[in-house]
Short mmCIF file of C-alpha atoms and ligand atoms in Angstrom, two decimals:
data_model
loop_
_atom_site.label_atom_id
_atom_site.label_comp_id
_atom_site.label_asym_id
_atom_site.label_seq_id
_atom_site.Cartn_x
_atom_site.Cartn_y
_atom_site.Cartn_z
CA MET A 1 11.61 -26.05 -6.48
CA ARG A 2 15.16 -24.48 -6.18
CA ASP A 3 16.69 -22.59 -3.56
CA VAL A 4 17.15 -18.88 -4.42
CA ALA A 5 19.57 -16.18 -3.49
CA VAL A 6 20.03 -12.35 -4.18
CA ILE A 7 23.38 -11.73 -5.44
CA GLY A 8 23.25 -7.98 -6.42
CA ILE A 9 21.45 -5.15 -5.18
CA GLY A 10 21.15 -1.30 -6.27
CA CYS A 11 19.22 1.58 -5.27
CA THR A 12 19.02 5.18 -6.31
CA LYS A 13 18.93 8.11 -3.92
CA PHE A 14 15.10 8.49 -3.09
CA GLY A 15 13.72 12.23 -3.01
CA GLU A 16 12.46 14.99 -5.71
CA LEU A 17 14.80 14.25 -8.53
CA TRP A 18 14.13 16.89 -11.17
CA ASP A 19 17.09 16.44 -13.23
CA LYS A 20 16.61 12.50 -13.96
CA SER A 21 13.86 10.56 -15.70
CA PHE A 22 11.86 7.53 -15.25
CA ARG A 23 14.43 5.46 -17.14
CA THR A 24 17.62 7.21 -16.26
CA LEU A 25 16.26 6.15 -12.43
CA PHE A 26 15.69 2.64 -13.48
CA ILE A 27 19.20 2.26 -15.34
CA GLU A 28 20.80 3.64 -12.58
CA ALA A 29 19.37 1.18 -10.40
CA GLY A 30 19.69 -1.59 -12.42
CA GLU A 31 23.56 -0.88 -13.45
CA MET A 32 24.21 -0.84 -9.47
CA ALA A 33 22.76 -4.21 -9.03
CA ILE A 34 24.30 -5.66 -12.09
CA SER A 35 27.99 -4.09 -11.04
CA ASP A 36 27.58 -5.23 -7.31
CA ALA A 37 27.04 -9.00 -8.46
CA GLY A 38 29.64 -8.71 -11.20
CA LEU A 39 27.63 -9.62 -14.20
CA SER A 40 27.84 -8.82 -17.47
CA GLY A 41 24.74 -7.98 -18.87
CA ASP A 42 24.76 -10.81 -21.49
CA GLN A 43 24.17 -13.20 -18.64
CA ILE A 44 20.59 -11.85 -17.70
CA ASP A 45 17.62 -14.00 -18.49
CA GLU A 46 14.70 -12.00 -17.53
CA ILE A 47 13.47 -8.65 -15.91
CA PHE A 48 10.32 -8.14 -13.99
CA ILE A 49 9.92 -4.54 -13.13
CA GLY A 50 7.42 -3.23 -10.36
CA ASN A 51 5.65 -0.06 -11.62
CA MET A 52 2.32 1.32 -10.51
CA SER A 53 1.30 4.43 -12.66
CA ALA A 54 4.10 5.50 -15.25
CA GLY A 55 0.94 6.05 -17.52
CA ARG A 56 -0.24 8.66 -15.40
CA PHE A 57 2.80 9.74 -13.78
CA VAL A 58 4.96 10.21 -16.75
CA GLY A 59 2.38 9.34 -19.88
CA GLN A 60 4.38 6.20 -20.59
CA GLU A 61 3.32 2.64 -20.63
CA HIS A 62 5.08 -0.66 -22.02
CA VAL A 63 7.61 0.05 -19.31
CA GLY A 64 8.87 -3.86 -19.79
CA ALA A 65 10.47 -3.04 -22.94
CA LEU A 66 11.54 0.45 -22.68
CA ILE A 67 13.42 -0.88 -19.54
CA ALA A 68 14.92 -4.00 -21.56
CA ASP A 69 15.75 -1.49 -24.52
CA TYR A 70 17.74 1.25 -22.33
CA SER A 71 19.30 -1.48 -20.41
CA GLY A 72 21.09 -2.50 -23.17
CA LEU A 73 19.26 -5.61 -23.22
CA ALA A 74 16.75 -5.59 -26.26
CA THR A 75 19.52 -6.71 -28.68
CA ASN A 76 19.37 -10.09 -26.64
CA ASN A 77 15.38 -9.97 -26.80
CA ILE A 78 15.33 -11.02 -23.13
CA PRO A 79 11.57 -11.37 -21.61
CA ALA A 80 10.66 -8.02 -19.71
CA THR A 81 7.80 -7.91 -17.78
CA ARG A 82 5.94 -5.03 -16.09
CA VAL A 83 3.74 -5.93 -12.96
CA GLU A 84 1.33 -3.69 -11.24
CA ALA A 85 -0.22 -4.00 -7.64
CA ALA A 86 -0.19 -0.27 -6.48
CA CYS A 87 2.39 0.36 -3.75
CA ALA A 88 2.89 -3.53 -3.75
CA SER A 89 4.23 -3.27 -7.30
CA GLY A 90 7.76 -3.95 -6.09
CA GLY A 91 6.99 -6.67 -3.84
CA LEU A 92 5.27 -8.55 -6.54
CA ALA A 93 8.35 -7.97 -9.17
CA PHE A 94 10.49 -9.61 -6.70
CA ARG A 95 8.21 -12.39 -6.10
CA GLN A 96 7.57 -12.88 -9.83
CA ALA A 97 11.76 -12.98 -10.21
CA PHE A 98 11.84 -15.53 -7.32
CA THR A 99 9.03 -17.69 -8.97
CA SER A 100 10.97 -17.76 -12.19
CA VAL A 101 14.29 -19.03 -10.60
CA ALA A 102 12.58 -21.29 -8.15
CA SER A 103 11.00 -22.89 -11.14
CA GLY A 104 14.01 -23.69 -13.45
CA MET A 105 12.51 -21.33 -16.20
CA ALA A 106 15.62 -18.50 -15.80
CA ASP A 107 18.70 -18.58 -14.14
CA ILE A 108 19.55 -14.94 -13.71
CA VAL A 109 16.69 -12.49 -13.42
CA VAL A 110 16.55 -8.91 -12.55
CA ALA A 111 13.78 -7.63 -10.05
CA ALA A 112 13.29 -4.08 -10.37
CA GLY A 113 10.91 -1.15 -9.47
CA ALA A 114 10.71 2.42 -10.27
CA GLU A 115 8.32 5.41 -9.93
CA LYS A 116 8.65 8.88 -10.97
CA MET A 117 6.13 10.86 -9.01
CA ASN A 118 7.17 14.27 -9.17
CA ASP A 119 6.28 15.32 -12.91
CA VAL A 120 2.76 15.86 -11.92
CA GLY A 121 1.03 18.15 -9.26
CA THR A 122 0.04 17.25 -5.83
CA GLU A 123 -3.43 17.19 -6.73
CA GLU A 124 -2.87 14.92 -9.70
CA THR A 125 -0.83 12.74 -7.51
CA THR A 126 -3.53 12.54 -4.93
CA ASP A 127 -6.02 11.13 -7.73
CA VAL A 128 -3.73 8.64 -9.14
CA LEU A 129 -2.99 6.92 -5.74
CA ALA A 130 -6.76 6.81 -4.92
CA ALA A 131 -6.79 4.63 -8.06
CA ALA A 132 -5.06 1.99 -5.58
CA ALA A 133 -8.33 1.99 -4.13
CA ASP A 134 -11.99 1.29 -5.52
CA ARG A 135 -12.32 3.92 -7.91
CA GLU A 136 -15.93 3.32 -8.58
CA TRP A 137 -17.24 2.80 -4.96
CA GLU A 138 -14.53 4.54 -2.73
CA GLY A 139 -13.20 7.21 -4.69
CA ILE A 140 -16.12 8.30 -6.36
CA ALA A 141 -17.29 9.54 -2.77
CA GLY A 142 -14.25 11.89 -2.37
CA VAL A 143 -12.58 9.70 -0.21
CA THR A 144 -8.69 10.22 -0.75
CA PHE A 145 -5.91 7.56 0.09
CA PRO A 146 -4.60 9.28 3.36
CA GLY A 147 -8.45 9.19 4.24
CA LEU A 148 -8.67 5.52 3.68
CA TYR A 149 -5.91 5.21 6.42
CA ALA A 150 -7.18 7.85 8.49
CA MET A 151 -10.86 5.68 8.82
CA ILE A 152 -8.29 2.80 9.88
CA ALA A 153 -6.66 4.81 12.47
CA ARG A 154 -9.97 6.13 13.89
CA ASP A 155 -11.35 2.49 14.17
CA TYR A 156 -7.95 1.52 15.72
CA MET A 157 -7.92 4.39 18.17
CA ASN A 158 -11.54 3.44 19.20
CA LYS A 159 -10.95 -0.20 19.51
CA TYR A 160 -7.61 -0.03 21.21
CA GLY A 161 -7.46 3.17 23.21
CA LEU A 162 -4.19 4.20 20.84
CA THR A 163 -2.83 7.71 21.72
CA ARG A 164 -1.96 10.39 19.11
CA GLU A 165 1.55 10.30 20.83
CA GLN A 166 1.87 6.56 20.22
CA LEU A 167 1.05 7.10 16.67
CA ALA A 168 3.63 9.98 16.46
CA ALA A 169 6.44 7.91 18.03
CA VAL A 170 6.36 5.63 14.78
CA ALA A 171 7.52 8.79 12.59
CA VAL A 172 9.99 10.08 15.13
CA LYS A 173 11.40 6.29 15.33
CA ASN A 174 11.50 6.01 11.58
CA HIS A 175 13.38 9.62 11.40
CA ASP A 176 15.81 8.36 13.66
CA ASN A 177 16.67 5.47 11.22
CA GLY A 178 16.44 7.39 8.09
CA LEU A 179 18.91 10.12 9.48
CA HIS A 180 21.68 7.48 9.00
CA ASN A 181 20.40 6.03 5.76
CA PRO A 182 22.61 7.80 2.62
CA ILE A 183 19.74 6.99 0.28
CA ALA A 184 16.86 8.72 2.56
CA GLN A 185 14.69 11.54 1.15
CA PHE A 186 14.06 12.93 4.81
CA PRO A 187 17.35 12.23 6.73
CA THR A 188 16.13 14.87 9.52
CA LYS A 189 15.33 14.52 13.29
CA ILE A 190 11.47 14.87 14.05
CA THR A 191 9.83 15.25 17.37
CA ILE A 192 6.36 13.96 18.67
CA GLU A 193 5.41 17.59 18.91
CA GLY A 194 6.60 18.38 15.55
CA VAL A 195 4.36 15.72 14.25
CA MET A 196 1.29 16.31 16.46
CA SER A 197 1.47 19.92 15.32
CA SER A 198 2.20 19.44 11.55
CA SER A 199 -0.98 20.29 9.46
CA LEU A 200 -4.10 17.69 9.37
CA VAL A 201 -4.49 15.93 6.05
CA ALA A 202 -7.19 13.83 7.16
CA ASP A 203 -8.37 13.62 10.52
CA PRO A 204 -6.31 11.89 12.39
CA ILE A 205 -3.61 11.67 10.10
CA ARG A 206 -1.37 14.63 9.80
CA LEU A 207 1.20 15.60 7.41
CA LEU A 208 4.11 13.92 9.51
CA ASP A 209 2.10 10.73 9.57
CA CYS A 210 2.36 10.46 5.84
CA SER A 211 5.26 9.00 3.65
CA PRO A 212 6.31 11.38 1.02
CA VAL A 213 5.96 11.80 -2.79
CA THR A 214 9.11 10.25 -4.30
CA ASP A 215 11.09 9.76 -7.42
CA GLY A 216 13.33 6.65 -6.98
CA ALA A 217 14.19 3.26 -8.35
CA ALA A 218 15.68 -0.05 -6.92
CA ALA A 219 16.91 -3.29 -8.52
CA VAL A 220 18.06 -6.96 -7.41
CA ILE A 221 19.25 -9.68 -9.04
CA LEU A 222 18.54 -13.36 -8.29
CA CYS A 223 19.99 -16.68 -9.23
CA PRO A 224 19.67 -20.19 -7.99
CA LEU A 225 21.70 -20.82 -4.51
CA GLU A 226 23.74 -23.45 -6.03
CA ARG A 227 25.46 -21.07 -8.62
CA ALA A 228 25.34 -17.62 -6.34
CA HIS A 229 29.10 -18.23 -5.22
CA GLU A 230 30.16 -17.77 -8.71
CA PHE A 231 29.00 -13.99 -8.42
CA THR A 232 29.47 -13.53 -4.67
CA ASP A 233 30.80 -14.36 -1.52
CA THR A 234 27.97 -12.96 0.49
CA PRO A 235 24.87 -14.80 -1.04
CA ILE A 236 21.67 -13.97 0.68
CA GLN A 237 19.02 -16.57 0.69
CA VAL A 238 15.36 -16.14 -0.19
CA LEU A 239 13.89 -18.37 2.54
CA ALA A 240 10.29 -17.41 1.47
CA SER A 241 8.23 -15.46 -0.89
CA THR A 242 4.33 -15.11 -0.35
CA GLN A 243 1.42 -13.07 -1.69
CA ALA A 244 -2.09 -12.63 -0.88
CA SER A 245 -5.06 -10.54 -1.84
CA ALA A 246 -7.98 -9.20 0.00
CA THR A 247 -11.05 -6.84 -0.83
CA ILE A 248 -10.05 -3.99 -2.99
CA ALA A 249 -12.63 -1.78 -0.90
CA LEU A 250 -11.85 -0.84 2.98
CA HIS A 251 -15.49 -0.91 3.86
CA ASP A 252 -15.47 -4.83 3.06
CA ARG A 253 -12.98 -5.94 5.30
CA GLN A 254 -14.32 -7.83 8.31
CA ASP A 255 -12.38 -5.86 10.72
CA ILE A 256 -11.27 -2.20 9.33
CA SER A 257 -7.93 -2.18 11.08
CA THR A 258 -6.79 -5.67 10.20
CA LEU A 259 -5.32 -6.41 6.80
CA ASP A 260 -6.43 -9.67 5.89
CA ALA A 261 -3.97 -9.77 3.37
CA THR A 262 -1.13 -9.25 5.97
CA VAL A 263 -1.95 -12.11 7.94
CA ALA A 264 -2.35 -14.18 5.22
CA ALA A 265 0.99 -13.34 3.64
CA GLY A 266 2.89 -13.49 6.74
CA ASN A 267 1.44 -17.06 7.91
CA ARG A 268 2.53 -18.35 4.34
CA ALA A 269 5.66 -16.85 4.30
CA PHE A 270 6.56 -18.50 8.13
CA LYS A 271 5.15 -21.78 6.95
CA MET A 272 7.22 -21.71 3.69
CA SER A 273 10.56 -21.14 5.56
CA GLY A 274 9.63 -23.04 8.43
CA LEU A 275 10.59 -20.36 11.02
CA GLU A 276 8.83 -18.65 14.16
CA ARG A 277 8.36 -15.14 14.86
CA SER A 278 11.28 -15.12 17.35
CA ASP A 279 13.33 -16.38 14.65
CA ILE A 280 13.06 -12.88 13.01
CA ASP A 281 15.74 -10.41 13.82
CA PHE A 282 14.32 -7.37 12.15
CA VAL A 283 11.56 -6.45 9.62
CA GLU A 284 10.99 -3.89 6.74
CA VAL A 285 7.14 -2.97 7.10
CA HIS A 286 5.19 -1.00 4.90
CA ASP A 287 4.73 2.43 6.88
CA CYS A 288 2.72 4.32 4.02
CA PHE A 289 1.41 6.03 6.98
CA THR A 290 2.16 5.70 10.93
CA ILE A 291 -1.01 3.66 11.69
CA ALA A 292 -0.30 1.25 8.85
CA GLU A 293 3.19 0.22 10.59
CA LEU A 294 1.45 -0.72 13.92
CA CYS A 295 -1.13 -2.74 12.02
CA ALA A 296 1.75 -4.53 10.10
CA ILE A 297 3.59 -5.18 13.43
CA GLU A 298 0.46 -6.97 14.89
CA ASP A 299 -0.83 -8.61 11.68
CA LEU A 300 2.27 -10.13 11.04
CA GLY A 301 2.20 -11.63 14.44
CA PHE A 302 5.09 -9.84 16.52
CA CYS A 303 2.60 -8.71 18.95
CA LYS A 304 -1.04 -8.93 20.17
CA LYS A 305 -3.88 -6.56 18.18
CA GLY A 306 -3.76 -3.14 20.33
CA GLU A 307 -0.05 -3.44 21.47
CA ALA A 308 2.32 -2.06 18.90
CA GLY A 309 1.62 1.52 20.01
CA LYS A 310 2.76 0.48 23.32
CA LEU A 311 5.73 -1.38 21.73
CA THR A 312 6.86 1.59 19.72
CA GLU A 313 6.58 4.17 22.62
CA GLU A 314 8.87 1.73 24.82
CA GLY A 315 11.72 1.65 21.91
CA GLU A 316 11.12 -2.06 21.26
CA THR A 317 10.95 -1.52 17.25
CA ALA A 318 14.01 0.94 17.46
CA ARG A 319 17.23 -0.51 16.17
CA HIS A 320 18.46 -1.70 19.50
CA GLY A 321 14.95 -2.88 20.67
CA LYS A 322 13.26 -6.46 20.42
CA ILE A 323 12.21 -6.65 17.09
CA PRO A 324 13.86 -3.51 15.14
CA VAL A 325 11.37 -2.09 12.19
CA ASN A 326 12.14 -0.15 9.55
CA THR A 327 15.98 0.55 9.87
CA SER A 328 16.00 1.87 6.39
CA GLY A 329 13.84 4.64 7.67
CA GLY A 330 10.86 3.08 6.28
CA LEU A 331 8.47 4.61 3.74
CA LYS A 332 8.08 7.72 6.09
CA SER A 333 11.60 9.06 6.13
CA CYS A 334 13.54 7.02 3.31
CA GLY A 335 10.81 7.97 0.74
CA HIS A 336 8.22 6.23 -0.87
CA PRO A 337 8.45 5.84 -4.96
CA VAL A 338 5.51 3.34 -4.80
CA GLY A 339 6.62 0.94 -7.56
CA ALA A 340 10.22 0.73 -6.20
CA THR A 341 9.23 0.32 -2.38
CA GLY A 342 8.98 -3.56 -2.15
CA VAL A 343 12.35 -3.83 -4.09
CA LYS A 344 14.04 -1.03 -1.86
CA GLN A 345 12.88 -3.10 1.38
CA ILE A 346 14.93 -5.95 -0.30
CA TYR A 347 17.96 -3.73 -0.60
CA GLU A 348 17.84 -2.76 3.20
CA VAL A 349 17.44 -6.53 4.33
CA VAL A 350 20.26 -7.48 2.14
CA LEU A 351 22.53 -4.45 3.51
CA GLN A 352 21.80 -5.59 6.97
CA LEU A 353 22.50 -9.40 6.32
CA ARG A 354 25.74 -8.50 4.54
CA GLY A 355 26.76 -6.14 7.66
CA GLU A 356 26.93 -3.02 5.12
CA ALA A 357 24.23 -0.86 6.56
CA GLY A 358 26.69 1.47 7.89
CA LYS A 359 25.66 3.49 11.06
CA ARG A 360 22.41 1.73 11.27
CA GLN A 361 23.76 -1.71 11.14
CA ILE A 362 22.28 -4.00 13.48
CA ASP A 363 23.06 -7.61 14.38
CA ALA A 364 20.84 -9.88 12.18
CA GLU A 365 20.99 -13.12 10.61
CA ILE A 366 17.30 -13.31 9.30
CA GLY A 367 14.98 -10.30 8.12
CA MET A 368 11.95 -10.13 6.77
CA THR A 369 9.83 -7.55 4.22
CA HIS A 370 6.41 -6.53 4.13
CA ASN A 371 4.98 -4.74 1.24
CA VAL A 372 1.10 -3.39 0.88
CA GLY A 373 -1.03 -2.51 -2.29
CA GLY A 374 -3.74 -0.31 -1.68
CA THR A 375 -5.21 -0.55 1.93
CA GLY A 376 -4.07 -3.88 2.02
CA ALA A 377 -5.81 -5.52 -1.00
CA THR A 378 -2.56 -7.09 -1.97
CA VAL A 379 0.21 -7.95 0.30
CA VAL A 380 3.80 -9.23 -0.33
CA CYS A 381 6.12 -11.08 2.29
CA ASN A 382 9.50 -11.91 2.04
CA ILE A 383 11.54 -13.66 4.54
CA LEU A 384 15.54 -13.62 3.83
CA GLY A 385 18.83 -15.20 5.51
CA ARG A 386 22.56 -15.19 5.20
CA ALA A 387 23.15 -18.48 3.26
CA MET B 1 -14.76 9.57 -14.26
CA SER B 2 -15.65 8.94 -17.86
CA VAL B 3 -19.60 9.42 -18.74
CA PRO B 4 -20.06 5.82 -20.02
CA ARG B 5 -18.09 4.48 -16.69
CA PHE B 6 -20.42 6.52 -14.35
CA TRP B 7 -24.13 6.10 -15.97
CA ARG B 8 -23.48 2.29 -16.15
CA GLU B 9 -24.12 2.38 -12.40
CA GLN B 10 -26.37 5.34 -12.12
CA GLN B 11 -29.36 3.51 -10.92
CA ASN B 12 -27.26 1.90 -8.18
CA ARG B 13 -25.94 5.22 -7.23
CA TYR B 14 -29.12 7.31 -7.47
CA ASN B 15 -31.28 4.82 -5.62
CA LEU B 16 -29.08 2.81 -3.45
CA ILE B 17 -29.73 -0.47 -5.29
CA GLY B 18 -27.53 -3.44 -4.60
CA THR B 19 -27.97 -7.25 -4.45
CA HIS B 20 -28.86 -10.06 -2.21
CA CYS B 21 -27.91 -13.46 -2.31
CA THR B 22 -31.02 -15.47 -1.63
CA THR B 23 -29.16 -18.59 -1.33
CA CYS B 24 -27.03 -17.44 1.92
CA ASN B 25 -29.38 -14.43 2.66
CA THR B 26 -26.16 -11.90 2.29
CA TYR B 27 -26.75 -8.18 1.29
CA TYR B 28 -24.53 -6.42 -1.18
CA TYR B 29 -23.93 -3.05 -1.78
CA PRO B 30 -22.00 -2.18 -3.65
CA PRO B 31 -23.90 -4.70 -5.80
CA ARG B 32 -21.96 -7.95 -6.55
CA ILE B 33 -23.13 -10.31 -9.29
CA LEU B 34 -21.20 -13.02 -7.79
CA CYS B 35 -21.63 -13.97 -4.09
CA PRO B 36 -18.30 -14.58 -2.66
CA LYS B 37 -19.68 -17.03 -0.28
CA CYS B 38 -21.59 -19.26 -2.58
CA ARG B 39 -20.07 -18.62 -5.92
CA ARG B 40 -21.82 -20.73 -8.59
CA GLU B 41 -24.46 -21.94 -6.08
CA GLY B 42 -25.53 -18.36 -5.29
CA LYS B 43 -28.74 -16.68 -6.44
CA VAL B 44 -28.15 -12.90 -6.64
CA VAL B 45 -31.15 -10.70 -7.15
CA GLU B 46 -31.37 -6.77 -7.29
CA HIS B 47 -32.21 -5.49 -4.13
CA GLN B 48 -33.47 -1.81 -2.86
CA PHE B 49 -31.57 -1.01 0.65
CA LYS B 50 -33.70 1.07 3.06
CA GLY B 51 -31.15 3.81 3.37
CA THR B 52 -30.51 3.94 7.05
CA GLY B 53 -27.29 2.98 9.03
CA THR B 54 -25.03 3.95 11.39
CA VAL B 55 -21.24 5.19 11.24
CA VAL B 56 -18.35 2.47 11.65
CA THR B 57 -15.79 4.95 11.03
CA TYR B 58 -14.83 8.27 9.74
CA SER B 59 -12.47 10.94 8.71
CA ILE B 60 -12.42 14.69 7.45
CA ILE B 61 -10.82 15.25 4.25
CA ARG B 62 -8.68 18.50 4.33
CA SER B 63 -6.54 17.84 1.31
CA ALA B 64 -8.59 16.44 -1.92
CA SER B 65 -7.79 15.71 -5.80
CA ASP B 66 -9.00 18.76 -8.16
CA GLN B 67 -12.31 16.89 -8.46
CA PHE B 68 -13.07 17.51 -4.63
CA ASN B 69 -10.80 20.45 -3.50
CA ASP B 70 -13.60 22.98 -3.39
CA LEU B 71 -15.46 21.07 -0.76
CA THR B 72 -12.76 20.71 1.71
CA PRO B 73 -12.81 20.22 4.63
CA TYR B 74 -15.85 17.40 4.23
CA VAL B 75 -16.91 14.05 6.14
CA ILE B 76 -16.08 10.63 4.61
CA ALA B 77 -17.23 7.62 6.41
CA ILE B 78 -17.66 3.87 6.21
CA ILE B 79 -21.49 3.06 6.97
CA GLU B 80 -22.98 0.01 8.08
CA LEU B 81 -26.69 -0.33 6.44
CA ASP B 82 -28.90 -1.83 8.57
CA GLU B 83 -29.17 -4.82 5.84
CA GLY B 84 -25.51 -5.43 7.22
CA THR B 85 -23.53 -4.43 4.50
CA ARG B 86 -20.93 -1.36 4.23
CA LEU B 87 -20.07 1.38 1.80
CA THR B 88 -17.94 4.30 1.62
CA SER B 89 -19.87 7.76 1.60
CA GLN B 90 -19.81 11.45 2.38
CA VAL B 91 -21.68 12.72 5.30
CA ILE B 92 -23.14 15.86 5.46
CA CYS B 93 -23.08 17.28 8.76
CA GLU B 94 -20.71 19.75 11.03
CA ILE B 95 -17.43 17.98 11.72
CA ASP B 96 -18.25 18.10 15.29
CA GLU B 97 -21.45 16.59 15.19
CA MET B 98 -19.30 13.15 13.91
CA TYR B 99 -19.25 10.01 16.24
CA ILE B 100 -18.51 6.62 15.55
CA GLY B 101 -21.95 4.82 16.10
CA MET B 102 -23.80 7.72 14.74
CA PRO B 103 -27.22 6.78 12.91
CA VAL B 104 -27.51 8.24 9.43
CA LYS B 105 -29.90 8.13 6.55
CA ARG B 106 -29.39 8.55 2.67
CA VAL B 107 -30.00 11.44 0.70
CA PHE B 108 -30.01 12.33 -3.01
CA ARG B 109 -26.86 14.72 -3.64
CA ARG B 110 -24.34 16.03 -6.10
CA LEU B 111 -21.35 13.78 -6.07
CA GLY B 112 -18.68 16.05 -8.33
CA GLU B 113 -18.31 16.62 -11.66
CA ASP B 114 -15.72 15.84 -14.43
CA GLY B 115 -13.72 18.73 -15.15
CA GLU B 116 -15.24 22.47 -15.49
CA SER B 117 -17.17 21.64 -18.51
CA GLY B 118 -18.00 17.84 -17.88
CA PRO B 119 -20.87 16.22 -16.57
CA ILE B 120 -22.18 16.42 -13.07
CA PHE B 121 -22.55 13.42 -11.10
CA TYR B 122 -25.43 12.92 -8.63
CA GLY B 123 -25.76 10.05 -6.36
CA THR B 124 -26.10 8.86 -2.43
CA LYS B 125 -24.79 10.69 0.54
CA PHE B 126 -25.69 10.66 3.99
CA VAL B 127 -26.83 12.91 6.88
CA PRO B 128 -27.55 12.39 10.60
CA ALA B 129 -30.71 10.46 11.03
ZN1 ZN C 401 -24.40 -16.34 -1.25
#
């Protein structure tokens, strides 16, 4: 296997982008990444795009070819593949691109993610997202996606005595980070009281525990590490890229509040990189709901089960804490265009490692990403470091 | 959900019929035709569940998709059947009644419908035992 580096990154503003189409969003992010790497389009060998549900959100399938075409690359007839693993689609696209370069099959590969969610109404969105779980045996009972994570939260609170305030502290911390992120959908300060008085969506989950519905796209460019200096002075090496699966339905997990796929993908990432938990300076985790961030911190092994609430409350996951989590603002404040999120996490880690994260910059040499599909049926982890 | 997609599983949904791997003595509901523990060595047969169990965890859905919006707020739960397997179902009871560990039993109820003129789906829900 060859060593692989990220040489270019791009990401659109996240939000309700009424004036932009699905393809416009992708092209914007792709152009930024290509120009960041100083590439000509002709040098690109292959594209992978993560997208959960363009078919339902904008009525468009065959997204790989569409993207290649509107990127001006159809004339070169390069392979362009759409990959899907619900909210982990972006992470999956990155891992596919990594595999393609590492194997020697291709040299310059684009990993992108895009989702346009605001073209349909709220109830339709709820139904599309429910497809990330088991439609025939969970969805048919009327369980929503927030409802599934609410059942995780209830189980967790019952087992470990997590308080409602500790859960709210996750959202408050992520908004404090998002406040300094120019692409964030909700760069607004919120309070514990504000979270706790927001409307109930699925008890005990309230509106401000949930990541928003978002339009957005992100793209990064990978190449063999040995060629990286042709394109950039600050290549970021991919030290590990791993993926794991678990049962599609939440009810089939051994422990409702442990994401087995996070444990597996995390362990594989540490094995692949040869690093310890203490080597990781910061991590972007999949906080689709506040409870998801706490489970992620624990299941990745940064603290013991049941302790992440206290860790958060004590400020240890804030930008200047022991293990900063979601410096981008996370899915919660930055936004969650489902197919784009996994690539946006890479974007944030690369910005931080290059020292280009502006007001939210932390001192870091090694960062990790954690991207979840459904309630944990797919998890992708990546570890990146300065080359 | 489309008519064929629903009716294919109707016996299982109406009557709480799942499967049992006689090789390792594990029960499955929703039914699995391949035992994940035994794979090719597994002998999987149909099994009628008793329909009694306990609440493992639950939530109250306040905001739902079109198909379920007129039911809100409603209780959703993961239930462990006495045979040891778990499923996701609505529980029909007062919201305040719910607690982890609550004994429940199955009942036959309308699950939903596909649009205003579409078919009405029936199946299993649970009530306090
Ligand atoms: Zn078996």
